[in-house]
GROMACS .gro file of C-alpha atoms in nm:
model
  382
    1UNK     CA    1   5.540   7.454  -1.412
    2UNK     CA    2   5.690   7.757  -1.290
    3UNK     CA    3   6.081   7.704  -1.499
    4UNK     CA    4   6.151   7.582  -1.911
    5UNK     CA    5   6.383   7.613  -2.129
    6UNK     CA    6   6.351   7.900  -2.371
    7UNK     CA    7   6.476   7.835  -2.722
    8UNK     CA    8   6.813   7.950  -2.648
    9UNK     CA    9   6.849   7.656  -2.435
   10UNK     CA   10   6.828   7.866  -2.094
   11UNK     CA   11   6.667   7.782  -1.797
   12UNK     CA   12   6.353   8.062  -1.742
   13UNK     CA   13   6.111   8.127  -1.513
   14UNK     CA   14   5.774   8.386  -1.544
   15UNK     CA   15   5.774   8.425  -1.119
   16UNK     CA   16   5.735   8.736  -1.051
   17UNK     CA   17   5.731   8.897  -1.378
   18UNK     CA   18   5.530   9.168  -1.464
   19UNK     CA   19   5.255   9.127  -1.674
   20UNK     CA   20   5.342   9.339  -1.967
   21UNK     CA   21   5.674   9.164  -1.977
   22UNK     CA   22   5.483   8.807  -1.989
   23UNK     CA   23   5.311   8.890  -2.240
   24UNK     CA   24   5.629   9.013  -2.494
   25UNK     CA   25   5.773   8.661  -2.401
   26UNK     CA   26   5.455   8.528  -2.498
   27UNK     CA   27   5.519   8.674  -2.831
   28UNK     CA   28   5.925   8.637  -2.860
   29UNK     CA   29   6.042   8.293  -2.685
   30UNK     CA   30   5.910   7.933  -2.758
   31UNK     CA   31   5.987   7.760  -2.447
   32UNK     CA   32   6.059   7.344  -2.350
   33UNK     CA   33   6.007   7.156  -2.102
   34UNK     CA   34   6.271   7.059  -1.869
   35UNK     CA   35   6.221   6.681  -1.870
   36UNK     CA   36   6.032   6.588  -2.223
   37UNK     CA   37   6.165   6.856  -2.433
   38UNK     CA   38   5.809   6.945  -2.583
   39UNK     CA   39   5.724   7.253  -2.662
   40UNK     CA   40   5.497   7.479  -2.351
   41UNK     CA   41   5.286   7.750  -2.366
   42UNK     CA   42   5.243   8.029  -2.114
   43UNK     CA   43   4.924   8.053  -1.926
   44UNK     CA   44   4.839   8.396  -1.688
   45UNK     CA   45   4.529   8.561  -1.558
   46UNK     CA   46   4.443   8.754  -1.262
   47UNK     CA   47   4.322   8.426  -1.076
   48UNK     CA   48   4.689   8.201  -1.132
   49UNK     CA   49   5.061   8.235  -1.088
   50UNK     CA   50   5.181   8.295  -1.458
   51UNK     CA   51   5.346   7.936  -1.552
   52UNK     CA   52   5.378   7.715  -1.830
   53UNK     CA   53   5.178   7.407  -1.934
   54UNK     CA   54   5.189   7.120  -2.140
   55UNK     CA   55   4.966   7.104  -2.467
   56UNK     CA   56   4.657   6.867  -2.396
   57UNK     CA   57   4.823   6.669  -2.659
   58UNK     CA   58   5.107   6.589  -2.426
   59UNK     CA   59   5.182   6.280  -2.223
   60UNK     CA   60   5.488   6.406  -1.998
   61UNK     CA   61   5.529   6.264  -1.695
   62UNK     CA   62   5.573   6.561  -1.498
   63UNK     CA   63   5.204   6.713  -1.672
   64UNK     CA   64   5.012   6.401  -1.406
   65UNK     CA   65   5.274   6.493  -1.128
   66UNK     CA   66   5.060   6.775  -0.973
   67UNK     CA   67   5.355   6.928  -0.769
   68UNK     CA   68   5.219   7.223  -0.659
   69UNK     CA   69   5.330   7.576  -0.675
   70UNK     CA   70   5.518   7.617  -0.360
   71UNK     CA   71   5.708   7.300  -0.396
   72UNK     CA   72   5.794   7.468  -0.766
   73UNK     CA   73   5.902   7.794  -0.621
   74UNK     CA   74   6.115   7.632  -0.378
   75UNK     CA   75   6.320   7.453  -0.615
   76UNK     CA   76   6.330   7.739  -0.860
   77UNK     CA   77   6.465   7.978  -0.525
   78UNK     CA   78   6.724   7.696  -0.466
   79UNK     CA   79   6.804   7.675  -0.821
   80UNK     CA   80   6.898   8.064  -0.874
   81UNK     CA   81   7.040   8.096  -0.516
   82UNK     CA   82   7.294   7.777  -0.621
   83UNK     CA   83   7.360   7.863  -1.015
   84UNK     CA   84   7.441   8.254  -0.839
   85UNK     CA   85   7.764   8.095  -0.625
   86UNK     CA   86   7.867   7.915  -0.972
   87UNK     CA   87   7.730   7.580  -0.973
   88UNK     CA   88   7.614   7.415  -1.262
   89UNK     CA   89   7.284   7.268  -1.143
   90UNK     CA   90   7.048   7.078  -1.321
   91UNK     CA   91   6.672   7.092  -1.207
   92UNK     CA   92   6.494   6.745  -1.213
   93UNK     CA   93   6.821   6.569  -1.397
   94UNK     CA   94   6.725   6.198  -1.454
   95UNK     CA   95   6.961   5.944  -1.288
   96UNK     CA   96   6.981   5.669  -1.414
   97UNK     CA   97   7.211   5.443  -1.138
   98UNK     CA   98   6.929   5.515  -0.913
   99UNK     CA   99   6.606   5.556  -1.150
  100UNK     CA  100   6.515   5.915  -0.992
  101UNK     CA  101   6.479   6.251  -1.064
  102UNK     CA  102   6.590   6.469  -0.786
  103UNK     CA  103   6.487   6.819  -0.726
  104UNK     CA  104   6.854   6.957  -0.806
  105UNK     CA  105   7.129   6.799  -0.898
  106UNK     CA  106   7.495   6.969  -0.906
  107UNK     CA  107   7.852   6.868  -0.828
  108UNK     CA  108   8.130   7.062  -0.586
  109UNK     CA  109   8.462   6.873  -0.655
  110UNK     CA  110   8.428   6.542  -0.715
  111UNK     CA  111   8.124   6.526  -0.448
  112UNK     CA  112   7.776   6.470  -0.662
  113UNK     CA  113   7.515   6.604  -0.497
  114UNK     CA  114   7.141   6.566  -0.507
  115UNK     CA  115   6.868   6.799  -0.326
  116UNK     CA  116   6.540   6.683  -0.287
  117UNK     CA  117   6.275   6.992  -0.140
  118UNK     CA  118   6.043   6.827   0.075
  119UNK     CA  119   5.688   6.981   0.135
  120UNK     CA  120   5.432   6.711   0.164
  121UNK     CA  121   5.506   6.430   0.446
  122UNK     CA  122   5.562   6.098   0.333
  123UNK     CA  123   5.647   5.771   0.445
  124UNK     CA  124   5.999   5.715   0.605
  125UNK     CA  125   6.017   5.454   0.401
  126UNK     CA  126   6.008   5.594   0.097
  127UNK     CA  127   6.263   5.861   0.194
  128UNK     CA  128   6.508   5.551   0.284
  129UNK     CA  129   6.475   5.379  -0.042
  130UNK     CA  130   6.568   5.715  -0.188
  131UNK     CA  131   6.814   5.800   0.047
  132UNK     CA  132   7.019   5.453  -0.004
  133UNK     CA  133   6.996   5.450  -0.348
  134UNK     CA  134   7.146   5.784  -0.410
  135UNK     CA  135   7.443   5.637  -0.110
  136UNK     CA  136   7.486   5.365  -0.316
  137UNK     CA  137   7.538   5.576  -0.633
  138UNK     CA  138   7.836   5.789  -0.459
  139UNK     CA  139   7.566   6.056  -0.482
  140UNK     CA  140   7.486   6.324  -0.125
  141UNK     CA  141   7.131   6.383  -0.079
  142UNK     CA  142   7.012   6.701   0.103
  143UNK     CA  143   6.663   6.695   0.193
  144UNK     CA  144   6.529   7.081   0.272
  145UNK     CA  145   6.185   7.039   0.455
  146UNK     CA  146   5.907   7.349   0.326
  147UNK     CA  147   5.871   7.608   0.585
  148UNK     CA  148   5.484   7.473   0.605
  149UNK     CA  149   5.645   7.158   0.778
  150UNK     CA  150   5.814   7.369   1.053
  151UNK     CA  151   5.567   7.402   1.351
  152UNK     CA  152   5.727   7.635   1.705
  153UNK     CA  153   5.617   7.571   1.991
  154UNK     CA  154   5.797   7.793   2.191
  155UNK     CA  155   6.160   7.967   2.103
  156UNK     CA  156   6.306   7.607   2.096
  157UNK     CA  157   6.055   7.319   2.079
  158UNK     CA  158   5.960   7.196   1.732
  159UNK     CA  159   5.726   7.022   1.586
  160UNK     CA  160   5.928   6.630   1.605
  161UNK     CA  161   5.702   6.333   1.412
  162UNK     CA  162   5.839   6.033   1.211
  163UNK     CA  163   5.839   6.271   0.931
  164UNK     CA  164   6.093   6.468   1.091
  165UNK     CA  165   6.316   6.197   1.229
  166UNK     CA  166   6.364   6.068   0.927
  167UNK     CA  167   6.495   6.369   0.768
  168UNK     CA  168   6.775   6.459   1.021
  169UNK     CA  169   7.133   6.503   1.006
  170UNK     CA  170   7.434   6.437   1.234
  171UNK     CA  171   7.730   6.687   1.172
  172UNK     CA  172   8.002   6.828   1.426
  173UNK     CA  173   7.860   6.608   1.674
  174UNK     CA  174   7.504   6.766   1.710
  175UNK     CA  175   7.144   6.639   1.497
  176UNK     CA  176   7.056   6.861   1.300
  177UNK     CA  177   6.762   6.949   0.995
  178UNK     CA  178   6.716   7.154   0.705
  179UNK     CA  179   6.420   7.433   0.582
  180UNK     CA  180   6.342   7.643   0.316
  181UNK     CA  181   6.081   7.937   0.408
  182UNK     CA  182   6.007   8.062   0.017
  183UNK     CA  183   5.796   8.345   0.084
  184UNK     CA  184   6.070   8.476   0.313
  185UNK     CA  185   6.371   8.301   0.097
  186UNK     CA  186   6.498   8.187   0.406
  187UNK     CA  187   6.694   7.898   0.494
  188UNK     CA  188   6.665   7.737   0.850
  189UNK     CA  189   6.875   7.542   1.002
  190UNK     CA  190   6.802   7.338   1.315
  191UNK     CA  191   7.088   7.166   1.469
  192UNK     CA  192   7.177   7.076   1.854
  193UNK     CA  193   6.828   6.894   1.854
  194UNK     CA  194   6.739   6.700   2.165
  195UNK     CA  195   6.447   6.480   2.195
  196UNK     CA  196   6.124   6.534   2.367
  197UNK     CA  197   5.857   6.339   2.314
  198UNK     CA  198   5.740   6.171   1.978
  199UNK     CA  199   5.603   6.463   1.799
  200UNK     CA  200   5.818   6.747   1.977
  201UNK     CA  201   6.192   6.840   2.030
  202UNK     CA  202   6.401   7.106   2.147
  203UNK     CA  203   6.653   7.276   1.911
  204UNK     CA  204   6.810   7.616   1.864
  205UNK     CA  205   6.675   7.754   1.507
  206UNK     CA  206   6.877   8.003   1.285
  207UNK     CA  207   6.728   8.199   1.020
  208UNK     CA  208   6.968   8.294   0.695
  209UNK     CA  209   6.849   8.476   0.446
  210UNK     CA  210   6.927   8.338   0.060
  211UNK     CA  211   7.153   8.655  -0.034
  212UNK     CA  212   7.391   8.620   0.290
  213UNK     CA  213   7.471   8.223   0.322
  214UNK     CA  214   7.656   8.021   0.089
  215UNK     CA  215   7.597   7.631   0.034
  216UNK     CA  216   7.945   7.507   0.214
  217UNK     CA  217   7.796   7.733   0.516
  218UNK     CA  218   7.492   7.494   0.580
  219UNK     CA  219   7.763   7.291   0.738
  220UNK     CA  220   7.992   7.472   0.904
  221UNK     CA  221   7.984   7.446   1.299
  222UNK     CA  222   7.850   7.682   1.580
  223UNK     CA  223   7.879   7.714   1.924
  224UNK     CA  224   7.656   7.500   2.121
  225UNK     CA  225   7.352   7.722   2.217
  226UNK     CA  226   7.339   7.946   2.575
  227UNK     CA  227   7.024   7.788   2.656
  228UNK     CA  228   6.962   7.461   2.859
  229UNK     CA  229   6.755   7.184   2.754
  230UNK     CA  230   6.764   7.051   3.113
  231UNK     CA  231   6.502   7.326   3.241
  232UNK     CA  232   6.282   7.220   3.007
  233UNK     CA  233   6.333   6.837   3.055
  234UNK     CA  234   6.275   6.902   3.430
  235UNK     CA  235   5.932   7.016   3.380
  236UNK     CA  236   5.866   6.759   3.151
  237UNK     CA  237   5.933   6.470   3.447
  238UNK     CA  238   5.750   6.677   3.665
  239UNK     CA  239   5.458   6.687   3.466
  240UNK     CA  240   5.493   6.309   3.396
  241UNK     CA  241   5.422   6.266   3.781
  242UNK     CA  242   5.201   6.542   3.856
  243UNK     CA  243   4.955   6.513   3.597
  244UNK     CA  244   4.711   6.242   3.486
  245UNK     CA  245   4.618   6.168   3.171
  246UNK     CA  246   4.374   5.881   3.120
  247UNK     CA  247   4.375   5.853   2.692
  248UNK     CA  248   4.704   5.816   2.542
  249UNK     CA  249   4.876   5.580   2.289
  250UNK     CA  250   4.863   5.217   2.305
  251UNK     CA  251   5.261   5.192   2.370
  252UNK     CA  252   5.193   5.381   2.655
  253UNK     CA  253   4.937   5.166   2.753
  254UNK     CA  254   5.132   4.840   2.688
  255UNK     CA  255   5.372   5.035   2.901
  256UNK     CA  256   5.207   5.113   3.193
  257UNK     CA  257   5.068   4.786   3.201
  258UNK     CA  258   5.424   4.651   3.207
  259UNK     CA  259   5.467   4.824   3.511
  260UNK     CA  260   5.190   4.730   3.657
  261UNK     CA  261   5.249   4.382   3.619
  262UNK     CA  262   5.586   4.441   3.769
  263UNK     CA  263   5.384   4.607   4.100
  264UNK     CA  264   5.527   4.930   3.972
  265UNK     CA  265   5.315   5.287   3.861
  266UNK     CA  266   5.433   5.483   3.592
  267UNK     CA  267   5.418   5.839   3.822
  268UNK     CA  268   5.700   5.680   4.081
  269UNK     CA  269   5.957   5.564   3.813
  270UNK     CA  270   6.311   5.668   3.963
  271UNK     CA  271   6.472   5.989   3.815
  272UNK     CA  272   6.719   5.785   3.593
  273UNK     CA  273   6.470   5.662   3.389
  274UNK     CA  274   6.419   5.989   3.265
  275UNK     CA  275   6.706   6.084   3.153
  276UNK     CA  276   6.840   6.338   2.829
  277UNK     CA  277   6.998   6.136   2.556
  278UNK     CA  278   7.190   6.293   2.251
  279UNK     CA  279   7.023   6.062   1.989
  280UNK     CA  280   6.693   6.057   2.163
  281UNK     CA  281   6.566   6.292   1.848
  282UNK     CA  282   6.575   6.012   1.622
  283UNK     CA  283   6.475   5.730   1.824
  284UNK     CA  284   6.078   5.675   1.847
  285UNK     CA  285   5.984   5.549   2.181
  286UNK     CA  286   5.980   5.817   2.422
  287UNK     CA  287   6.243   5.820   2.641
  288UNK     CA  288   6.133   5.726   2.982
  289UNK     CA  289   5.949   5.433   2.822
  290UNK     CA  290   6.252   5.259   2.740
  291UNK     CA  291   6.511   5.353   2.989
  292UNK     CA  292   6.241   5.211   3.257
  293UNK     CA  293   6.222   4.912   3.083
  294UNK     CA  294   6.611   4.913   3.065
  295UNK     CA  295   6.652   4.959   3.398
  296UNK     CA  296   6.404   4.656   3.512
  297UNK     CA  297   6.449   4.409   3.243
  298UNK     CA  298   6.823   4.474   3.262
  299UNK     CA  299   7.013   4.638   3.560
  300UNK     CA  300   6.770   4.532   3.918
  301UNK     CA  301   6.777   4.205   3.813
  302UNK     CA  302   7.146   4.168   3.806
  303UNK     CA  303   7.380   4.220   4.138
  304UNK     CA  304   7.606   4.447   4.258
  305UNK     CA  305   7.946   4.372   4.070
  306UNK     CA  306   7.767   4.160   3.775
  307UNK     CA  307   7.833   4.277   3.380
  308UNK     CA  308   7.587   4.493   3.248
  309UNK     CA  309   7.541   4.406   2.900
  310UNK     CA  310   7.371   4.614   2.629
  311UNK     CA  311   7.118   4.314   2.526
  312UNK     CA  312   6.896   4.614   2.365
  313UNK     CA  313   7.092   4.643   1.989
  314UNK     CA  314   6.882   4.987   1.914
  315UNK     CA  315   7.008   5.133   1.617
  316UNK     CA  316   6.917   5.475   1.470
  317UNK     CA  317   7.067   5.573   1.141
  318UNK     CA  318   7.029   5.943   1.013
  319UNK     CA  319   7.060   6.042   0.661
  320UNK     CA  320   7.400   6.093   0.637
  321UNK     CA  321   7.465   5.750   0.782
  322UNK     CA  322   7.567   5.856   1.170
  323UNK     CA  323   7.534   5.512   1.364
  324UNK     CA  324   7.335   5.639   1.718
  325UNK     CA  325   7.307   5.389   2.010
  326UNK     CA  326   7.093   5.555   2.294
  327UNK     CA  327   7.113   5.281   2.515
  328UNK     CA  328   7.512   5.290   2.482
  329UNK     CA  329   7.438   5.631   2.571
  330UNK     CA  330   7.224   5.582   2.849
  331UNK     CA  331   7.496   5.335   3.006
  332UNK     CA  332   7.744   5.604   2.997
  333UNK     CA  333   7.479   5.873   3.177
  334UNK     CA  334   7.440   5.577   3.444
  335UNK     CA  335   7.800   5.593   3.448
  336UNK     CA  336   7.852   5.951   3.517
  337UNK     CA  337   7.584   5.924   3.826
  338UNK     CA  338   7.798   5.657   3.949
  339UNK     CA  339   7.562   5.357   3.893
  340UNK     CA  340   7.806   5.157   3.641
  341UNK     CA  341   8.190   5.179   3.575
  342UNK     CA  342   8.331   5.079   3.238
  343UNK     CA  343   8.551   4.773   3.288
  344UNK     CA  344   8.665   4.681   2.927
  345UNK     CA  345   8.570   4.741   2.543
  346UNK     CA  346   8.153   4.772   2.575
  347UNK     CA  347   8.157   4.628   2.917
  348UNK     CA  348   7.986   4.776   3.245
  349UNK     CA  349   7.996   4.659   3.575
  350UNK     CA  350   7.720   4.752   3.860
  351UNK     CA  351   7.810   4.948   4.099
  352UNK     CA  352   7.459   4.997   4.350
  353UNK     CA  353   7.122   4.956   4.308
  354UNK     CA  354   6.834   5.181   4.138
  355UNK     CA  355   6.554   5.264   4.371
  356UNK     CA  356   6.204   5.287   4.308
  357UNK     CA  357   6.069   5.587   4.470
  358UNK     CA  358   5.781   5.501   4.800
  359UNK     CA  359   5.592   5.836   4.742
  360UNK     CA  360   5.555   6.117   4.504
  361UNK     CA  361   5.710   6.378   4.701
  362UNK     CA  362   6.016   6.128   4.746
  363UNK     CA  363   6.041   6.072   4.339
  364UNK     CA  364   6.020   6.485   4.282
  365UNK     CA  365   6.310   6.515   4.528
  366UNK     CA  366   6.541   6.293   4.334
  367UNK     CA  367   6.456   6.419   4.090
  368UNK     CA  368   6.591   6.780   4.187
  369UNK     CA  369   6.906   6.589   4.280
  370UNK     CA  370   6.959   6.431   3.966
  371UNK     CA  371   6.882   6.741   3.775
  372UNK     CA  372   7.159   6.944   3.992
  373UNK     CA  373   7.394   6.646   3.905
  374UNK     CA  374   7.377   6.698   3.550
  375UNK     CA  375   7.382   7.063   3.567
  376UNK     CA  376   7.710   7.055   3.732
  377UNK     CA  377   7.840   6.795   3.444
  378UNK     CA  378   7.952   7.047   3.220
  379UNK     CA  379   8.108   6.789   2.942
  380UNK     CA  380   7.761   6.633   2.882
  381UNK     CA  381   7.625   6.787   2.558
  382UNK     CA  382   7.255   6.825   2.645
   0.00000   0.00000   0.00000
């Protein structure tokens, strides 16, 4: 472990010490460990990271934990960078309402908060159980991703899996996720985040370095970005009809099998089933997948002047406990391009008919249409 307790009861760390000075502490301190209390001894060489380690006598919990050394240094960067803005902050405090021993653990106010530095991907289930029981507790929890979970694909397409979606944020009316880069002690925050696909997403990245952003600041709003996410989304629907590609995912394949049982083909789906939804980033099927299905299982089959009804109850839930609905959200987009008009409280009424396009050049025209229509809709966040 890269942090103890020396026998003045201070936290300490040997990161980054030199090692002359290592070895004087090796002959002045005793140090403790953090969660057991035993006593540690210091272990260097030109081949390791100097750190300390358990006795072999020792059965601590944390000596079988394995975390490894950038997952350490993280949480020892977050610890100095919070205890130097004056907050009293407790590395690896046990809970005991939730059974749990987050990375950092500090108060502002009355507002308990607990910060768990993620590096290693794990089930979204297992960051839900840990997510609700710290909720449940009264208690914030701030996941921070590791930088070696932050893929760019471009200036603002990310790397967007499960992993991802399950660590995002909603604040100020944009998604949003956290980093920590510890070789450059950065932090990075990724906010007005748009969905793409299932493994990829745009967003507009900023890069603060420890020494000029404060904690409250990692929540603060920002304009919404001078770039478009609509250029990008237009390619991505012409690509969709242009290009062929035989393997892919069995939900696409259920899919396109869907429409082929319906006597439709997945390269002629009209424009609006394509269409950029704010809480697309944290909902898992892509996003003309289930706007098509939408559209036929749940708009051409009614007529014009019917109630459309949102018989889909998606829900997608982000850390901080935002309620999304894309399908609400969809129904308003359908709204804007004059398809549906709101009649009462979560009731739409059909205004004309969705076509299927005949021919490809006929589906990339509206789509051209559709994407000048939005363009023009400057109060759509997209």
């Amino acid at each position: 472990m890269l942090y103890a307790y020396d026998d003045n009861g201070k936290l300490s760390s040997l990161y980054q010490l030199s090692k002359q000075r290592i070895e004087q502490l090796r002959k002045e301190k005793t140090y403790f460990c953090p969660t057991c209390k035993e006593s540690l001894q210091i272990r260097s060489g030109r081949l390791h990271t100097a750190h300390f380690a358990h006795f072999p006598s020792s059965n601590c919990e944390r000596k079988h934990q394995g975390e490894s050394e950038y997952h350490e240094s993280g949480k020892w960067l977050l610890y100095q960078w919070l205890t130097h803005q004056g907050y009293d902050v407790e590395l690896e405090f046990f809970l005991k309402e939730t059974n749990q021993r987050p990375d950092l653990f500090f108060t502002v106010g009355d507002k308990r908060i607990a910060i768990e530095f993620q590096c290693s991907t794990i089930p979204p289930e297992i960051i839900e159980k840990r997510t609700k029981s710290l909720n449940e507790a009264g208690i914030f929890p701030l996941w921070i991703i590791g930088k070696n979970q932050y893929r760019q694909k471009g200036k603002h397409q990310l790397l967007h899996t499960t992993f991802h979606r399950s660590l995002m944020y909603y604040f100020h009316s944009n998604f949003c996720m956290y980093y920590l880069d510890v070789k450059a002690q950065t932090i990075i925050i990724a906010d007005h985040i748009q969905g793409s696909s299932t493994t990829l997403c745009y967003a507009n990245p900023r890069f603060y370095s420890l020494k000029s952003v404060t904690f409250p600041q990692l929540f603060t709003s920002v304009p919404y970005p001078s770039f478009s996410y609509l250029n990008i989304w237009e390619k991505s629907m012409y690509h969709l009809r242009t290009t062929y590609h035989r393997r892919v995912g069995s939900e696409e394949l259920q899919w396109r099998q869907y429409l082929y049982l319906k006597g439709k083909h997945f390269s002629l789906i009209p424009s609006v089933c394509f269409l950029p939804v704010p809480s697309q980033s944290i909902y898992h099927v892509k996003a003309y997948m289930w706007q098509t299905r939408f559209i036929l299982d749940h708009f051409m089959e009614k007529p014009i002047g019917d109630v459309i009804n949102n018989e889909q109850k998606v829900r997608c839930k982000t850390i901080n406990q935002y309620q999304a609905n894309p399908i609400q959200e969809y129904i308003l987009m359908l709204g804007k391009l004059g398809f549906v008009k709101k009649t009462g409280e979560g009731e739409w009424v059909k205004l004309k008919e969705i076509q299927f396009p005949t021919h490809i050049d006929q589906a990339l025209e509206e789509d051209k249409r559709v994407m000048f229509f939005l363009r023009r809709q400057t109060n759509v966040v997209l």
